[in-house]
Short mmCIF file of C-alpha atoms in Angstrom, two decimals:
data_model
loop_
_atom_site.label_atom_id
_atom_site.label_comp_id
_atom_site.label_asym_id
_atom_site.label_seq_id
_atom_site.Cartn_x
_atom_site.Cartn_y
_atom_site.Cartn_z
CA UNK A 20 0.00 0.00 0.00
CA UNK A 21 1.75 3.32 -0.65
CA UNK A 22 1.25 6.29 1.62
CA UNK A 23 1.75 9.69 0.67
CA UNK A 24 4.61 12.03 1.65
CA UNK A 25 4.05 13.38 4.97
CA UNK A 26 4.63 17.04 5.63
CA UNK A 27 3.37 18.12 9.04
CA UNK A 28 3.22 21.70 10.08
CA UNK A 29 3.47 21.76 13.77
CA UNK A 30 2.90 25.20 16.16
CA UNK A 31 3.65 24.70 19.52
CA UNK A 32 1.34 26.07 21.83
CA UNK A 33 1.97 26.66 25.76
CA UNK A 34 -1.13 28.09 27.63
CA UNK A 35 -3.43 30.33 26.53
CA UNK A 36 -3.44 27.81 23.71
CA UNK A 37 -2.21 29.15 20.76
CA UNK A 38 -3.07 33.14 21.78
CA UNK A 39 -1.52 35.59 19.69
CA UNK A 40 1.92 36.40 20.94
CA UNK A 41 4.75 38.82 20.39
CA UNK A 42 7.82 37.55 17.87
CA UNK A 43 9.40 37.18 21.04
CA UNK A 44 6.32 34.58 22.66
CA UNK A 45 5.19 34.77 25.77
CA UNK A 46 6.98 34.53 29.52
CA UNK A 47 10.49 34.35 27.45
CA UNK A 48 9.77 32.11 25.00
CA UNK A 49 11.34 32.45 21.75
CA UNK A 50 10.21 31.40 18.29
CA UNK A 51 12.25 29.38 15.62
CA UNK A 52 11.17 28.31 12.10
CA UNK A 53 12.49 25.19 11.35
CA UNK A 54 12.66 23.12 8.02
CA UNK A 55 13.20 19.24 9.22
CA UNK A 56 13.85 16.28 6.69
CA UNK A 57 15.84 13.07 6.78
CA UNK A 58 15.03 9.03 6.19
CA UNK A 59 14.74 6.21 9.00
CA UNK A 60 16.60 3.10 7.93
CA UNK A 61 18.42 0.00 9.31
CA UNK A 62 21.29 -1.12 8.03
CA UNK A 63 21.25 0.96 5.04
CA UNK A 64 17.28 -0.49 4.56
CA UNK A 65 14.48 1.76 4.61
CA UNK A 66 11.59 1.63 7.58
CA UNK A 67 8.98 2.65 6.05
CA UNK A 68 5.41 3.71 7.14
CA UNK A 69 7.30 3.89 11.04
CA UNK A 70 5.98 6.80 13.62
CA UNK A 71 8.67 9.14 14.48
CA UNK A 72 8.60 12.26 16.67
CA UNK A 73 10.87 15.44 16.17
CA UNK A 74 12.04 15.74 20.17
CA UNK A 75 13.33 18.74 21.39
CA UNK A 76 16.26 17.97 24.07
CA UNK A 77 15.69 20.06 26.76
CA UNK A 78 17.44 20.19 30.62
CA UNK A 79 14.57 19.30 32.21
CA UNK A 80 12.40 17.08 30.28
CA UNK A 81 12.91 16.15 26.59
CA UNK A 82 9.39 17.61 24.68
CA UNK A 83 7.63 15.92 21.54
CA UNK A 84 7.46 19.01 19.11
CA UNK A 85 5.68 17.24 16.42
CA UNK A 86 4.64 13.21 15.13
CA UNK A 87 4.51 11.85 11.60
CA UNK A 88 4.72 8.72 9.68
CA UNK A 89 7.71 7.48 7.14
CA UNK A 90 7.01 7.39 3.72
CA UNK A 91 7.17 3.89 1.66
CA UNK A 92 10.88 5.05 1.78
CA UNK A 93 11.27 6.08 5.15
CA UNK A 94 11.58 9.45 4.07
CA UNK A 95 10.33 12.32 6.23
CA UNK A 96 9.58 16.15 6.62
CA UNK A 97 8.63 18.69 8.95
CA UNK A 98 7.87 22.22 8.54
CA UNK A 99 6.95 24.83 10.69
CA UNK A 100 7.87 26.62 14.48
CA UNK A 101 8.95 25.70 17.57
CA UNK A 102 9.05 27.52 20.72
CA UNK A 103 11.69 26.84 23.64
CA UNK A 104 11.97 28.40 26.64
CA UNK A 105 15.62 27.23 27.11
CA UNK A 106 17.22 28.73 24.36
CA UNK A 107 17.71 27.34 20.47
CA UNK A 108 16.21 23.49 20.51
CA UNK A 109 18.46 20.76 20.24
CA UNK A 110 16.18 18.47 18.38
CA UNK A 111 16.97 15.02 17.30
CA UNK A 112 14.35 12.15 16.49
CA UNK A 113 12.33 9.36 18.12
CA UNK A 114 10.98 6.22 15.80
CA UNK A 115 8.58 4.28 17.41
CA UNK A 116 8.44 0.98 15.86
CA UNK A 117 4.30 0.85 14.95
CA UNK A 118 3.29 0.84 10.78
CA UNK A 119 0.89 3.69 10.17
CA UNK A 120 -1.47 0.95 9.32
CA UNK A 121 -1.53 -1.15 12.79
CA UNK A 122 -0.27 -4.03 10.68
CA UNK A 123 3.23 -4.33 12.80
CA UNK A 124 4.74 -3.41 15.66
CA UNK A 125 7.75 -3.80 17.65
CA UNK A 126 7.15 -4.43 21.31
CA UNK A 127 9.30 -5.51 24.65
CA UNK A 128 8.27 -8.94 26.12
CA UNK A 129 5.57 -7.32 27.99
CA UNK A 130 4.05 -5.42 24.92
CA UNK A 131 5.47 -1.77 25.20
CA UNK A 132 6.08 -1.01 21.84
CA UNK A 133 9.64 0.07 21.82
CA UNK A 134 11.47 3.15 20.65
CA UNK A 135 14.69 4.15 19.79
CA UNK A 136 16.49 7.73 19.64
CA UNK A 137 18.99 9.43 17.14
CA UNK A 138 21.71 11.88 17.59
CA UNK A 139 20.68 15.52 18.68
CA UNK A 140 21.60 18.10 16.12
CA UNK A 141 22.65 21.40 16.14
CA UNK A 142 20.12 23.82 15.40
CA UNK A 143 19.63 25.13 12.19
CA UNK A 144 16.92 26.75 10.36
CA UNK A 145 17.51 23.70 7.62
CA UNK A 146 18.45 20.51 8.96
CA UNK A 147 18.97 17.40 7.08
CA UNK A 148 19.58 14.33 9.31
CA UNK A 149 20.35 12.59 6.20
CA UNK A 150 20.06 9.11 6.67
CA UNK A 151 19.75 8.25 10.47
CA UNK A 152 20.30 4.22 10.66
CA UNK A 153 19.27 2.90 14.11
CA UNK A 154 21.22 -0.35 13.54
CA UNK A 155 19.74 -2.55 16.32
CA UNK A 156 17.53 -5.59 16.39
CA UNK A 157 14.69 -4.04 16.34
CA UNK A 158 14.68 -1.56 13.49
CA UNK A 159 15.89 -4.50 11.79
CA UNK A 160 13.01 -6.93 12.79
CA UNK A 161 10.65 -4.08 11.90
CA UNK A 162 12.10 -3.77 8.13
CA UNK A 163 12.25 -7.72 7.58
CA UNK A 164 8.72 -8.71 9.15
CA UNK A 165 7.48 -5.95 6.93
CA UNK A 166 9.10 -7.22 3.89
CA UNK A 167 7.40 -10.46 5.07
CA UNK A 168 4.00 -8.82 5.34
CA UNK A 169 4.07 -7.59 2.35
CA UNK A 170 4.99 -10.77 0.42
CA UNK A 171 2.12 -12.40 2.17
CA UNK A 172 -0.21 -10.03 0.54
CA UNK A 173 1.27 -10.31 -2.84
CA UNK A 174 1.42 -13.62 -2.86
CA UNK A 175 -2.17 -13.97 -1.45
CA UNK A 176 -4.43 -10.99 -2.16
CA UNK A 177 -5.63 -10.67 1.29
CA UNK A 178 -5.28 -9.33 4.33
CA UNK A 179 -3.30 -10.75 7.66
CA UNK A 180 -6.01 -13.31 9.24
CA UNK A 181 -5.24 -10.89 12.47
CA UNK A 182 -5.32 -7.07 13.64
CA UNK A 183 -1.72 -7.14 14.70
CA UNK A 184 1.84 -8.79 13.86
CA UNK A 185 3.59 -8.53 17.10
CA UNK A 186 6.93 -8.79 17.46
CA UNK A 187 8.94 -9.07 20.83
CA UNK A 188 12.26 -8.30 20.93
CA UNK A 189 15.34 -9.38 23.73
CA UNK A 190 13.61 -12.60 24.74
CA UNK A 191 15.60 -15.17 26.37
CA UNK A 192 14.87 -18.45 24.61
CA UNK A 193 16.65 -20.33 22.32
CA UNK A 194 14.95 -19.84 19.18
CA UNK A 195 12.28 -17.09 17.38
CA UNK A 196 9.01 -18.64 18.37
CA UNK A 197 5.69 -18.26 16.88
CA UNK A 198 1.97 -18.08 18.70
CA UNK A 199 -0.91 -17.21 16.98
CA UNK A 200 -0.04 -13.12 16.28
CA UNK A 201 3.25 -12.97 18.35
CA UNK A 202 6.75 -13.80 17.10
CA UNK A 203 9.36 -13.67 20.00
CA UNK A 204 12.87 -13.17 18.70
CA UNK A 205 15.80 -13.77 20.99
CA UNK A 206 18.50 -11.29 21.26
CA UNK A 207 20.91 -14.20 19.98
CA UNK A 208 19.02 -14.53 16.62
CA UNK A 209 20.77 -10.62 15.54
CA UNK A 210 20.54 -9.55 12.64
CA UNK A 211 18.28 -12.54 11.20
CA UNK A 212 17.64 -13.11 7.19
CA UNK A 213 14.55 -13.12 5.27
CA UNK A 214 14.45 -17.15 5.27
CA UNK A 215 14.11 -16.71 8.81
CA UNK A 216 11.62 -13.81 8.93
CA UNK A 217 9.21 -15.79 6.48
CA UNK A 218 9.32 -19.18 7.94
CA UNK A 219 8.39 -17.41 11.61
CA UNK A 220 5.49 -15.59 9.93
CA UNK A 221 4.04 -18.45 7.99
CA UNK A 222 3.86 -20.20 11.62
CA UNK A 223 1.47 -17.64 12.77
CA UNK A 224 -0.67 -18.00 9.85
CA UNK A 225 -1.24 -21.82 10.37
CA UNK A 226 -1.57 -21.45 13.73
CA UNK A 227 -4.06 -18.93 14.31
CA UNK A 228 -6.40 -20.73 11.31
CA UNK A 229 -5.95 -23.75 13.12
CA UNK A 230 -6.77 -22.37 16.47
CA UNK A 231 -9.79 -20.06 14.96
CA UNK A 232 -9.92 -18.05 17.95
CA UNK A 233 -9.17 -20.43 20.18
CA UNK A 234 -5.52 -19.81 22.10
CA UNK A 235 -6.11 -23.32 24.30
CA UNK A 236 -5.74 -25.28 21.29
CA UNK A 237 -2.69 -23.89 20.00
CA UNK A 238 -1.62 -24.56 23.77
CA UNK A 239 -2.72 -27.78 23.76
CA UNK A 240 -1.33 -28.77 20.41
CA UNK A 241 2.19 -27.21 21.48
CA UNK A 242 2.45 -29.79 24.30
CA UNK A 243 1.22 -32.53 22.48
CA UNK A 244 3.69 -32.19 19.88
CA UNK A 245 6.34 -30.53 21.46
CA UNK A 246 6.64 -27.62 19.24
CA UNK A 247 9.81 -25.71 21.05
CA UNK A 248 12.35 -27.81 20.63
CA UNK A 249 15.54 -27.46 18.53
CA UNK A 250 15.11 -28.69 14.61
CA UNK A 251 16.51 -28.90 11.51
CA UNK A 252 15.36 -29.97 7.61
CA UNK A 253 16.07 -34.03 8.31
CA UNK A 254 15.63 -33.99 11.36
CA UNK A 255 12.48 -36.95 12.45
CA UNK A 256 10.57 -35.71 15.20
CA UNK A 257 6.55 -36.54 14.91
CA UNK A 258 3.80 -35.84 12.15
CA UNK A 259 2.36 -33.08 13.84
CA UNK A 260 5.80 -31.19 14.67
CA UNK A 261 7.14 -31.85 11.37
CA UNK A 262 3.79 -30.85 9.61
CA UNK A 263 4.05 -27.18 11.33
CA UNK A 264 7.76 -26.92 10.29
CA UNK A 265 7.31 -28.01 7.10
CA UNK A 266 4.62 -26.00 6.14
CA UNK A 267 6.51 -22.95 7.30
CA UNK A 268 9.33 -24.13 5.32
CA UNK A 269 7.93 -24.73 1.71
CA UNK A 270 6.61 -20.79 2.51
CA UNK A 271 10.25 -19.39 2.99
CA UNK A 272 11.15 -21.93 0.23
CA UNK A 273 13.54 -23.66 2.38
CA UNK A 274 14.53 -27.84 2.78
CA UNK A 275 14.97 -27.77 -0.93
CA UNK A 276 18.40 -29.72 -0.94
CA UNK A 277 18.73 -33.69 -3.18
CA UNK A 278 17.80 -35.55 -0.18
CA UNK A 279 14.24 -34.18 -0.56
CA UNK A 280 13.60 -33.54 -4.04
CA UNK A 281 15.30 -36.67 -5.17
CA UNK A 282 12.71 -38.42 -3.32
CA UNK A 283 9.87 -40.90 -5.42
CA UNK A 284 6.48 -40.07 -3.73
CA UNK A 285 6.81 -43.48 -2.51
CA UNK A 286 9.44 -43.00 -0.46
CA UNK A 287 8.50 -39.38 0.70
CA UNK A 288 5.04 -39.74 1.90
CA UNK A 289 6.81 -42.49 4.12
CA UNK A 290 8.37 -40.02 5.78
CA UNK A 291 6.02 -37.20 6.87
CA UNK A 292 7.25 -37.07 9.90
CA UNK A 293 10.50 -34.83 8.68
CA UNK A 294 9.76 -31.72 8.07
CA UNK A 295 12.15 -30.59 4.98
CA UNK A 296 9.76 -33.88 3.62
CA UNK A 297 6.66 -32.23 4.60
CA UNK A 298 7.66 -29.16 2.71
CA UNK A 299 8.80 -31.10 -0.52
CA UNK A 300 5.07 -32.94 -0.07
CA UNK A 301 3.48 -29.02 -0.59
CA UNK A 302 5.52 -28.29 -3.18
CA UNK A 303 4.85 -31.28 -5.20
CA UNK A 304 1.18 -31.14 -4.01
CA UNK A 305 1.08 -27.43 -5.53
CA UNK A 306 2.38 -28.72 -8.50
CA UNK A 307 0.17 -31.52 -9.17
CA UNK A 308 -3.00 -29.84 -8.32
CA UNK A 309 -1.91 -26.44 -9.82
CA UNK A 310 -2.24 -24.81 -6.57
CA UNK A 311 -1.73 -21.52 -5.20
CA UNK A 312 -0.75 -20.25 -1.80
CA UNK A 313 -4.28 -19.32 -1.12
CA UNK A 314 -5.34 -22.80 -1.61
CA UNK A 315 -3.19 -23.96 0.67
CA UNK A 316 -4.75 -21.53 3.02
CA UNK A 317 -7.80 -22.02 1.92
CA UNK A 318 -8.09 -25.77 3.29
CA UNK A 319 -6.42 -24.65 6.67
CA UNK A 320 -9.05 -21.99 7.01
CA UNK A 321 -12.16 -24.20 6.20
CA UNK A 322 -10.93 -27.03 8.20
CA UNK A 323 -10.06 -25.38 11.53
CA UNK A 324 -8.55 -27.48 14.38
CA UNK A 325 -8.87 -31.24 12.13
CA UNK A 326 -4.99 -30.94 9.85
CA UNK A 327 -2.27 -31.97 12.12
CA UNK A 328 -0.24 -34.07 9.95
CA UNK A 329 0.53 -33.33 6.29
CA UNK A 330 -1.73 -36.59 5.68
CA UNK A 331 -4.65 -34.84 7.31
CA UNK A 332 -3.97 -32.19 5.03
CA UNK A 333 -3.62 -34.11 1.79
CA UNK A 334 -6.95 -35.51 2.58
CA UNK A 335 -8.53 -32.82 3.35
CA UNK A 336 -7.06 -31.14 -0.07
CA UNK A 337 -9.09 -33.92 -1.69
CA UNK A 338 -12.33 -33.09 -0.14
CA UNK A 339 -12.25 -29.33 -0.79
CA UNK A 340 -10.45 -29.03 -4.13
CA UNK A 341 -10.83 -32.29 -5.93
CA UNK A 342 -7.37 -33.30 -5.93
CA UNK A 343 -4.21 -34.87 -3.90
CA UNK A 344 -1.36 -36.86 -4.00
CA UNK A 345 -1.69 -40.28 -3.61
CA UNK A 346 -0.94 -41.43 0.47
CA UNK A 347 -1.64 -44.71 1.39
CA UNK A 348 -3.43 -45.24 5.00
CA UNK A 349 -1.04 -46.48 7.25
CA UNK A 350 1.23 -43.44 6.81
#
């Protein structure tokens, strides 16, 4: 979705709320014009659609002087005046890591959505803060979750099957893990890739179809099959684990080395309880039955809480769309 360029003329106003007043303002207060642009990014990558605030750094208490959103660039703008009673301001800027859209945000592990500062300028009637890269693990989780949000809807047509992606940064376990709208990434995941970013967010998307507004059955499913555990493409775990892996990984496009596509579907649906197999099964499903990722969808959706096994799936493929691979019963 693009968003247009955001130019915000701000007036600060102390009381009597925006009274006429002298050049000079009122009780000392002095008036400055100021022409603000620059662009958020991370790692040289642009945030766009992120809040930001121009802050004014003052002795006592930093001030907001005026909000906006990045563009679909992470380009920004201000024009207007500021008043300070404390001389020139020493402004700098805030992001706040929430899409103008409510699609994504970046939150603490108790759901404060976090924020980050950059450096304080010198004043100038022009500033330019050029490109201000915040270079931490959360700008960067914003930029790639978004890229992932966005190749969700091209891919699908459709919006996110929830209000809210939300994204908690600095948690302490081993892995990223997925719920039904939460991702928690761990502080030792860094700077992660887009494989990564992808196969987290397709997780959410099964699981909150499965659950259909039900969080105790994700719970209960994550006990029964011991969803956080440590995993890899061969590894064999159980049909319900692997199923959930490997459906995340055929949507990052992952497990694709010779030990799964070399596989005759005689041998592979024998071994649906490997994930990097599960996700070969999807692709080859997709191919057979000229599918498209919302197909795939499509059967989680209208079968909530009954596909825990790529088997379940496959069958209920057949019922809804006519079409399946061939998986004999005791498998």
């Amino acid at each position: 979705m693009e968003i247009s360029f955001y130019r915000i003329l701000f007036w600060l106003c102390f009381i009597p709320q925006c009274a006429p007043q002298s050049p000079a303002g009122k009780w000392g207060q002095k008036e400055f014009p100021m022409n603000v642009k620059g662009t958020l990014v991370c790692q040289e990558q642009p945030l766009p659609g992120a809040k930001l605030y121009l802050m004014d750094a003052d002795q006592a208490l930093d001030r907001v002087v005026a909000s906006a959103y990045a563009d679909d660039e992470g380009n920004f703008e201000f024009k207007g005046f500021v008043r300070d009673f404390f001389g020139a301001p020493d402004p700098y800027i805030r992001i706040e890591y929430h899409h103008f859209t409510g699609m994504i945000q970046i939150e603490d592990q108790i759901g404060t959505v976090r924020r980050e500062n950059g450096p304080v300028k010198p004043f100038d009637y022009d500033i330019d803060f050029g490109a201000i890269d915040f270079n931490s693990q959360h700008c960067w989780a914003y930029r790639q979750y978004f890229v992932a949000i966005e190749d969700y809807k091209s891919r699908t047509n459709s919006e996110l099957p929830y209000d809210v992606l939300h994204i908690r940064t600095g948690s302490r376990l081993p892995t990223l893990y997925s719920t039904l709208d939460t991702i928690r990434v761990p502080t030792s995941a860094g700077f992660f890739n887009n494989s990564v970013a992808l196969n987290s967010f397709a997780q959410t998307i099964r699981n909150v179809l499965d659950a259909e507004g039900y969080p105790s059955h994700f719970v209960f499913d994550e006990f029964k099959y011991m969803y956080s555990q440590t995993h890899y493409c061969s590894k064999k775990t159980n049909p319900g684990f692997a199923f959930s892996e490997g459906w995340a990984r055929y949507w990052a496009g992952e497990c694709q080395e010779d030990f799964f596509t070399n596989k005759n579907d005689t041998v592979l649906v024998q071994t649906l309880d490997i994930e990097g197999c599960v996700a070969e099964a999807f692709r080859r499903l997709e191919g057979l039955c000229e599918s498209t990722l919302m197909d795939m969808m499509d059967v989680l959706r209208n079968n909530p809480q009954l596909i825990h096994s790529f088997r379940d799936f496959n069958t209920r493929y057949c019922q809804d769309k006519g079409c399946c691979m061939n998986i004999p019963t005791n498998n």
